[in-house]
């Protein structure tokens, strides 16, 4: 079994209040009307980073995810986000179980997945989330959902939180800050 990164137990909800010093993304900046297009842009950036990347499966350090593992995670985050926003649109104040991203990475064996397949799936997942975001009616952006740890999100804040995740991990893979 390969060594695993330390589980990320930080509460990242602070990224809704200020720019992330690590990746440079400020979730407060994009207008709501830009969120679906930003999702598409991020999906394409991920596809571009992964396309033809011969070292996608190689970890830069034994306990740091490879680009492939990050791509699997971002794919799954887009899919999870699509489900959660749909729930916020269809239910009043849904509660979400906590998602253990580290357990998912192990259970789904991110490290052994096919990079080309993951790249395609990531693009599809990003487009799917962009479609969900584009479908949010103007009067629904403040609908809420509750994470198992007590964090409260609106559709607006959840979308911005999710986009930070995709940007942050892009920085993890490329070393480039968001501009």
GROMACS .gro file of C-alpha atoms in nm, residues 6-153:
model
  148
    6UNK     CA    1  -0.203   1.340   0.611
    7UNK     CA    2  -0.582   1.377   0.619
    8UNK     CA    3  -0.693   1.735   0.562
    9UNK     CA    4  -0.893   1.827   0.869
   10UNK     CA    5  -0.887   2.206   0.821
   11UNK     CA    6  -1.209   2.401   0.805
   12UNK     CA    7  -1.172   2.574   0.469
   13UNK     CA    8  -1.491   2.781   0.498
   14UNK     CA    9  -1.274   3.087   0.571
   15UNK     CA   10  -1.207   3.106   0.195
   16UNK     CA   11  -1.552   3.261   0.166
   17UNK     CA   12  -1.431   3.564   0.362
   18UNK     CA   13  -1.088   3.640   0.215
   19UNK     CA   14  -0.838   3.553  -0.056
   20UNK     CA   15  -0.655   3.224  -0.013
   21UNK     CA   16  -0.289   3.309   0.046
   22UNK     CA   17  -0.178   2.974  -0.098
   23UNK     CA   18  -0.357   2.975  -0.434
   24UNK     CA   19  -0.454   3.342  -0.472
   25UNK     CA   20  -0.824   3.276  -0.540
   26UNK     CA   21  -1.070   3.520  -0.383
   27UNK     CA   22  -1.412   3.356  -0.386
   28UNK     CA   23  -1.582   3.692  -0.326
   29UNK     CA   24  -1.467   3.840  -0.658
   30UNK     CA   25  -1.662   3.657  -0.931
   31UNK     CA   26  -2.014   3.786  -0.992
   32UNK     CA   27  -2.288   3.525  -0.969
   33UNK     CA   28  -2.339   3.554  -1.342
   34UNK     CA   29  -1.979   3.443  -1.392
   35UNK     CA   30  -1.984   3.130  -1.174
   36UNK     CA   31  -2.102   2.883  -1.440
   37UNK     CA   32  -1.849   3.014  -1.694
   38UNK     CA   33  -1.576   3.005  -1.428
   39UNK     CA   34  -1.664   2.641  -1.364
   40UNK     CA   35  -1.627   2.566  -1.735
   41UNK     CA   36  -1.296   2.750  -1.744
   42UNK     CA   37  -1.166   2.553  -1.447
   43UNK     CA   38  -1.279   2.227  -1.602
   44UNK     CA   39  -1.092   2.313  -1.920
   45UNK     CA   40  -0.780   2.416  -1.726
   46UNK     CA   41  -0.785   2.079  -1.553
   47UNK     CA   42  -0.830   1.897  -1.884
   48UNK     CA   43  -0.541   2.097  -2.032
   49UNK     CA   44  -0.315   2.018  -1.735
   50UNK     CA   45  -0.393   1.648  -1.751
   51UNK     CA   46  -0.391   1.601  -2.129
   52UNK     CA   47  -0.080   1.422  -2.239
   53UNK     CA   48   0.080   1.450  -1.897
   54UNK     CA   49   0.315   1.149  -1.893
   55UNK     CA   50   0.394   1.188  -1.523
   56UNK     CA   51   0.031   1.214  -1.407
   57UNK     CA   52   0.061   0.911  -1.181
   58UNK     CA   53   0.387   1.024  -1.018
   59UNK     CA   54   0.370   1.172  -0.672
   60UNK     CA   55   0.608   1.464  -0.617
   61UNK     CA   56   0.660   1.334  -0.261
   62UNK     CA   57   0.549   1.001  -0.113
   63UNK     CA   58   0.274   1.166   0.092
   64UNK     CA   59   0.159   1.424  -0.167
   65UNK     CA   60  -0.105   1.329  -0.419
   66UNK     CA   61  -0.006   1.292  -0.782
   67UNK     CA   62  -0.173   1.510  -1.047
   68UNK     CA   63  -0.391   1.207  -1.126
   69UNK     CA   64  -0.507   1.176  -0.766
   70UNK     CA   65  -0.587   1.547  -0.749
   71UNK     CA   66  -0.777   1.520  -1.077
   72UNK     CA   67  -0.982   1.229  -0.940
   73UNK     CA   68  -1.060   1.434  -0.631
   74UNK     CA   69  -1.165   1.741  -0.831
   75UNK     CA   70  -1.383   1.523  -1.056
   76UNK     CA   71  -1.556   1.379  -0.750
   77UNK     CA   72  -1.592   1.724  -0.593
   78UNK     CA   73  -1.769   1.855  -0.905
   79UNK     CA   74  -2.003   1.553  -0.902
   80UNK     CA   75  -2.073   1.588  -0.529
   81UNK     CA   76  -2.134   1.961  -0.568
   82UNK     CA   77  -2.384   1.900  -0.847
   83UNK     CA   78  -2.582   1.665  -0.623
   84UNK     CA   79  -2.572   1.901  -0.326
   85UNK     CA   80  -2.681   2.209  -0.520
   86UNK     CA   81  -2.965   2.009  -0.678
   87UNK     CA   82  -3.073   1.911  -0.326
   88UNK     CA   83  -3.065   2.273  -0.211
   89UNK     CA   84  -3.285   2.359  -0.508
   90UNK     CA   85  -3.535   2.081  -0.443
   91UNK     CA   86  -3.544   2.057  -0.061
   92UNK     CA   87  -3.562   2.308   0.219
   93UNK     CA   88  -3.239   2.307   0.418
   94UNK     CA   89  -3.103   1.961   0.333
   95UNK     CA   90  -2.839   1.809   0.560
   96UNK     CA   91  -2.535   1.651   0.400
   97UNK     CA   92  -2.330   1.374   0.545
   98UNK     CA   93  -1.963   1.460   0.578
   99UNK     CA   94  -1.758   1.336   0.285
  100UNK     CA   95  -1.426   1.179   0.373
  101UNK     CA   96  -1.215   1.270   0.072
  102UNK     CA   97  -0.917   1.076   0.203
  103UNK     CA   98  -1.116   0.756   0.249
  104UNK     CA   99  -1.264   0.799  -0.100
  105UNK     CA  100  -0.915   0.835  -0.249
  106UNK     CA  101  -0.816   0.503  -0.092
  107UNK     CA  102  -1.142   0.316  -0.152
  108UNK     CA  103  -1.161   0.426  -0.517
  109UNK     CA  104  -0.785   0.378  -0.563
  110UNK     CA  105  -0.729   0.717  -0.721
  111UNK     CA  106  -0.362   0.633  -0.779
  112UNK     CA  107  -0.447   0.341  -1.010
  113UNK     CA  108  -0.713   0.509  -1.224
  114UNK     CA  109  -0.649   0.569  -1.592
  115UNK     CA  110  -0.537   0.931  -1.650
  116UNK     CA  111  -0.708   0.962  -1.989
  117UNK     CA  112  -1.038   0.833  -1.851
  118UNK     CA  113  -1.015   1.060  -1.547
  119UNK     CA  114  -0.942   1.360  -1.768
  120UNK     CA  115  -1.256   1.296  -1.973
  121UNK     CA  116  -1.464   1.232  -1.660
  122UNK     CA  117  -1.335   1.549  -1.496
  123UNK     CA  118  -1.436   1.756  -1.798
  124UNK     CA  119  -1.782   1.598  -1.796
  125UNK     CA  120  -1.820   1.659  -1.421
  126UNK     CA  121  -1.716   2.025  -1.455
  127UNK     CA  122  -1.963   2.078  -1.740
  128UNK     CA  123  -2.233   1.908  -1.534
  129UNK     CA  124  -2.170   2.134  -1.237
  130UNK     CA  125  -2.162   2.439  -1.465
  131UNK     CA  126  -2.505   2.338  -1.601
  132UNK     CA  127  -2.643   2.306  -1.247
  133UNK     CA  128  -2.500   2.647  -1.152
  134UNK     CA  129  -2.639   2.805  -1.470
  135UNK     CA  130  -2.984   2.665  -1.387
  136UNK     CA  131  -3.007   2.834  -1.045
  137UNK     CA  132  -3.293   3.085  -1.057
  138UNK     CA  133  -3.212   3.437  -0.939
  139UNK     CA  134  -3.433   3.394  -0.632
  140UNK     CA  135  -3.272   3.063  -0.525
  141UNK     CA  136  -2.908   3.161  -0.462
  142UNK     CA  137  -2.970   3.205  -0.089
  143UNK     CA  138  -3.130   2.862  -0.039
  144UNK     CA  139  -2.938   2.675   0.230
  145UNK     CA  140  -2.785   2.336   0.297
  146UNK     CA  141  -2.609   2.207   0.606
  147UNK     CA  142  -2.291   2.002   0.619
  148UNK     CA  143  -2.266   1.731   0.884
  149UNK     CA  144  -2.010   1.931   1.083
  150UNK     CA  145  -2.255   2.219   1.122
  151UNK     CA  146  -2.130   2.442   0.840
  152UNK     CA  147  -2.414   2.628   0.670
  153UNK     CA  148  -2.395   2.707   0.301
   0.00000   0.00000   0.00000
